[in-house]
Coordinates of C-alpha atoms and ligand atoms in Angstrom, one line a residue:
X1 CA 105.5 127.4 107.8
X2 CA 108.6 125.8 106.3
X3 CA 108.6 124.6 102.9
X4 CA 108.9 120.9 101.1
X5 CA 112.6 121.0 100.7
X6 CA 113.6 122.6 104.4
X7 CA 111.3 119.8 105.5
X8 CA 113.5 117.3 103.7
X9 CA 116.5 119.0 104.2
X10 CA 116.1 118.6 108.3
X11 CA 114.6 115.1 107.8
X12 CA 118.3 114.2 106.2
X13 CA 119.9 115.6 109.0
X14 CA 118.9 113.3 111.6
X15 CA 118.2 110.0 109.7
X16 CA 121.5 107.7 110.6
X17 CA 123.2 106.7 107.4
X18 CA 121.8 103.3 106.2
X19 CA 118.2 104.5 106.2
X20 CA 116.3 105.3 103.0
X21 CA 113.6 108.0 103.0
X22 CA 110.3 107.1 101.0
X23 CA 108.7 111.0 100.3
X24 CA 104.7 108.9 100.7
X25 CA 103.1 111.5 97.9
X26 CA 99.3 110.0 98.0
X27 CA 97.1 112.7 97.7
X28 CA 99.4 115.6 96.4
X29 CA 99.6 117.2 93.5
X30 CA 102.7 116.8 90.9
X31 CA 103.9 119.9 91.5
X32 CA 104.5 119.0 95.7
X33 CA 106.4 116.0 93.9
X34 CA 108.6 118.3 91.8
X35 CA 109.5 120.9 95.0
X36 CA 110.6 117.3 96.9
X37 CA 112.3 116.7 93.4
X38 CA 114.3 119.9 92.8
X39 CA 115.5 119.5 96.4
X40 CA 117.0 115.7 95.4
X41 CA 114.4 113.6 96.6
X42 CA 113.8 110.7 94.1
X43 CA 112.1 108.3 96.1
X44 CA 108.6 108.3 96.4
X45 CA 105.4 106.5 97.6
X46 CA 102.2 106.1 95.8
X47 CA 99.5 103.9 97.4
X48 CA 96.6 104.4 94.9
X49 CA 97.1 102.6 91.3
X50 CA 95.4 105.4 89.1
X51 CA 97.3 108.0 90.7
X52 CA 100.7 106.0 91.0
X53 CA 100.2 105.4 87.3
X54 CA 99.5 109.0 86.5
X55 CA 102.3 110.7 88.8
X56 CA 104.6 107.9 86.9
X57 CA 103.5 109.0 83.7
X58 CA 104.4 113.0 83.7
X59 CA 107.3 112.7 86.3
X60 CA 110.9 112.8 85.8
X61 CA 112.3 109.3 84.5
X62 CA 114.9 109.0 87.2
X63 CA 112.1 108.8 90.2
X64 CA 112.1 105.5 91.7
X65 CA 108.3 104.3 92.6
X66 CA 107.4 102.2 95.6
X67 CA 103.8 101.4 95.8
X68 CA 102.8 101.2 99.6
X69 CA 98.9 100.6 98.9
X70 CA 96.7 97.5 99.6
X71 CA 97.0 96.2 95.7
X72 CA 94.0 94.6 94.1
X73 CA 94.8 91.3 91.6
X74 CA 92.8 93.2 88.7
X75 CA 95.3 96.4 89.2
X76 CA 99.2 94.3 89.4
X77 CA 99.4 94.4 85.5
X78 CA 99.7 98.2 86.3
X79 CA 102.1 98.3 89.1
X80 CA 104.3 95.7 87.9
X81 CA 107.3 96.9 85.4
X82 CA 106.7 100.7 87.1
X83 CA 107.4 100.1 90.7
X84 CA 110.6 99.6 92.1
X85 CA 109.5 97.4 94.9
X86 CA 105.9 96.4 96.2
X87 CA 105.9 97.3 99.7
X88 CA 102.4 95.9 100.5
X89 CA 102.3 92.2 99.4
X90 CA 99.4 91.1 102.2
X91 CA 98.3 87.7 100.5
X92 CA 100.2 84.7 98.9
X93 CA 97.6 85.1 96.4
X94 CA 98.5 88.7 95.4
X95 CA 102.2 87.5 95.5
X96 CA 101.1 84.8 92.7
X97 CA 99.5 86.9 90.5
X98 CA 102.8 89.3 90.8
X99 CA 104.5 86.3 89.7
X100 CA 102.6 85.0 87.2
X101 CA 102.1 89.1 85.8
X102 CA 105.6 89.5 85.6
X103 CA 107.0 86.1 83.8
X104 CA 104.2 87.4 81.5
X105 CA 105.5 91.2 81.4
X106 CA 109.0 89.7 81.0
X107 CA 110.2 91.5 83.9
X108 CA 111.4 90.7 87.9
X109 CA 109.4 92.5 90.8
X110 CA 110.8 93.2 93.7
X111 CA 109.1 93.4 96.7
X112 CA 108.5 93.0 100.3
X113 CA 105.6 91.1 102.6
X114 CA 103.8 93.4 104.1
X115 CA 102.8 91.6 108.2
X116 CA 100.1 92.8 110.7
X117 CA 101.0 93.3 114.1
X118 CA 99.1 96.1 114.9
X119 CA 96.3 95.6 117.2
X120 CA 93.5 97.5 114.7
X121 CA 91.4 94.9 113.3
X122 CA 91.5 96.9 110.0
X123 CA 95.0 96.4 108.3
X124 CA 96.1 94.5 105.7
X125 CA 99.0 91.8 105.8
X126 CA 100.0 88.7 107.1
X127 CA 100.3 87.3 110.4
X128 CA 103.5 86.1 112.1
X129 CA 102.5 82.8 112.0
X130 CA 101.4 82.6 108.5
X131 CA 104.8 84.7 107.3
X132 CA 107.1 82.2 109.3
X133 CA 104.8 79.5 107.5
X134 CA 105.3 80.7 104.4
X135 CA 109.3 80.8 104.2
X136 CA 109.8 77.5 106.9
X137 CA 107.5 75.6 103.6
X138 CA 109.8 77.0 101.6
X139 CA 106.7 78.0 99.4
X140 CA 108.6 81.0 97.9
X141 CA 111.1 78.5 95.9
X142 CA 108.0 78.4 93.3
X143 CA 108.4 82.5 92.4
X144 CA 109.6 82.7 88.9
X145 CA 110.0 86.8 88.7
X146 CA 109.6 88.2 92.2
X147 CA 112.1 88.9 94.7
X148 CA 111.1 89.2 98.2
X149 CA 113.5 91.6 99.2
X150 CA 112.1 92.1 103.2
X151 CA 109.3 93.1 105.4
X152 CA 106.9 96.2 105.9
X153 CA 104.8 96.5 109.2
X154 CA 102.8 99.5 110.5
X155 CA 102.1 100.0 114.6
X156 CA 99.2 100.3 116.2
X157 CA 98.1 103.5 115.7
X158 CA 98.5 104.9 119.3
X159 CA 100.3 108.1 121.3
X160 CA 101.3 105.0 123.6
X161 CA 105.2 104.9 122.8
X162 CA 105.7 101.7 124.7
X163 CA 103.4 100.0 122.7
X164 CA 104.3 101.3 119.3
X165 CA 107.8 100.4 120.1
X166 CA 106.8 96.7 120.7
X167 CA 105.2 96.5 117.9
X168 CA 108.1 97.5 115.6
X169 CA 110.3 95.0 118.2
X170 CA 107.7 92.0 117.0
X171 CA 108.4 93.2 113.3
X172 CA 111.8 93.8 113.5
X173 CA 112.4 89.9 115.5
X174 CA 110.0 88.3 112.8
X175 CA 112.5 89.8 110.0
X176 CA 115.2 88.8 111.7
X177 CA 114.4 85.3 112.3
X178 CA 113.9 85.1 108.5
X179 CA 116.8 86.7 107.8
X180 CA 119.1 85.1 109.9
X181 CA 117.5 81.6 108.9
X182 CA 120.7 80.3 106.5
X183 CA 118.8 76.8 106.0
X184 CA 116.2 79.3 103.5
X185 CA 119.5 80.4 101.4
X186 CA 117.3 83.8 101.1
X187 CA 119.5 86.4 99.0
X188 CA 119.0 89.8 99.2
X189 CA 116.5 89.7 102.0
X190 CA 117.7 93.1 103.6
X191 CA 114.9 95.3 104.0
X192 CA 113.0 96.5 107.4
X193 CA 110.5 99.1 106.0
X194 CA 108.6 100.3 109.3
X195 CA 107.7 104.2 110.5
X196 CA 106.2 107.3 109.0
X197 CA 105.7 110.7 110.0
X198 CA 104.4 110.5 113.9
X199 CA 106.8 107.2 114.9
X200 CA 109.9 107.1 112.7
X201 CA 112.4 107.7 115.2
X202 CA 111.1 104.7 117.4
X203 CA 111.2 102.3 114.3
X204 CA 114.8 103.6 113.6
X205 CA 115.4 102.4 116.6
X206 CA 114.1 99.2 116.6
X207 CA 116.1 98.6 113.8
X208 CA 114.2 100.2 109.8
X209 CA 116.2 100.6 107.6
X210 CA 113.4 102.2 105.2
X211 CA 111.1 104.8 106.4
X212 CA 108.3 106.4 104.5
X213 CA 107.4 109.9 105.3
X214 CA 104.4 111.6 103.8
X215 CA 102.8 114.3 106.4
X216 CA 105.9 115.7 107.7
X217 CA 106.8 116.6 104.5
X218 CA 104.1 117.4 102.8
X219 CA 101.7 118.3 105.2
X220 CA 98.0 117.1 105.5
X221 CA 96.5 115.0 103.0
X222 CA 93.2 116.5 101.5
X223 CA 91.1 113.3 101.0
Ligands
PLP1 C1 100.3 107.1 103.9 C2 101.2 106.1 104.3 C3 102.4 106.4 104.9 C4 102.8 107.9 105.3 O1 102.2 108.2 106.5 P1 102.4 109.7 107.1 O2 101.8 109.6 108.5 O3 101.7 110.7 106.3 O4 103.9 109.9 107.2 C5 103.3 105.4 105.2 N1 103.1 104.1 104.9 C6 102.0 103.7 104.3 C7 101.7 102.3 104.0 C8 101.0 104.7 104.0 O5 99.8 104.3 103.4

């Protein structure tokens, strides 16, 4: 069995330059965090608030944070300030209270909207429909502190390539027609976070260019 860092080590060999590794650390213990640390890993993914808060707490300063998790209003005061981006905005409600939490904290959030293609009934986000709503309103000229910096999508959870790689095709377009929408006058909107461990390489492919990556490297999660 290889350890953390060779795991990482390989992982940096094959992702094409332009893509960022998120080491997903839900689950393990600090001391995983610091092997994937001593071997120069310092971005990593929490998706939990007590243990994103905790990990943050003892870690080394320099770590950047992305928290991946579905967040709960009553929890943003906590995320807010210590995350470097908020992967998993799934409600324009959530994204208000962001706002509203950080003009309060005094501080800018970045993050991205999190959208549901995936044919499980079960995840979080928002639909194509009500994403492409919510920029061609122009209802995110109202944000006072948060930066929507891109999208995160999941695929359906399936060994059925074809169908995973559709998926990411549907995220990636939806981005893209965002993106490439110059009447919104978006800035900064760069940011494709799609694939982990089992379907990485096809989201590469159809275009990521921000992968998180718990299981390979850490191995299994023990819930
Ligand atoms: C846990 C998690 C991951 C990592 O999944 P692995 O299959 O362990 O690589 C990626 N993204 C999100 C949103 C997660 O919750």
């Amino acid at each position: 069995m290889s350890s953390i860092a060779q795991r990482l080590n390989s992982l940096r060999e094959e992702i094409p330059a332009g893509v960022e590794l998120v080491a997903v650390s839900k689950f393990h213990p600090v001391e995983a965090l610091m092997e994937a640390y001593d071997a120069g890993q310092r971005l990593f993914g929490e998706s939990r608030v007590q243990e994103f808060v905790e990990k943050v707490e003892v870690l080394p300063k320099d770590i950047r944070w992305h928290f991946i998790g579905h967040l709960q209003t009553n929890k943003v005061r906590k995320v807010i300030g210590r995350a470097a981006l908020i992967e998993s905005v799934d409600t324009e409600h959530l994204l208000q209270y962001i706002d509203n939490e950080s003009v309060r904290a005094g501080v800018v959030t970045r993050v991205l909207m999190q959208v549901h293609v995936a044919r499980e009934e079960t995840k979080f986000g928002f639909s194509e429909e009500e994403l492409l709503d919510y920029f061609n309103s122009r209802r995110f000229e109202s944000l006072k502190a948060t930066h929507i910096c891109g999208i995160m999508g999941m695929a359906s959870n399936t060994d059925d390539e074809s169908l995973v790689m559709s998926d990411f095709e549907r995220i990636a377009a939806i981005y893209r027609t965002i993106r490439e929408n110059e009447s919104l006058g978006l800035r900064g909107f760069d940011t494709l976070s799609m694939g982990m461990s089992g379907d990485w390489r096809l989201a590469v492919k159809a275009g990521s260019n921000l992968i998180r990556i718990g299981t390979y490297i850490f191995g299994e999660r023990q819930y």
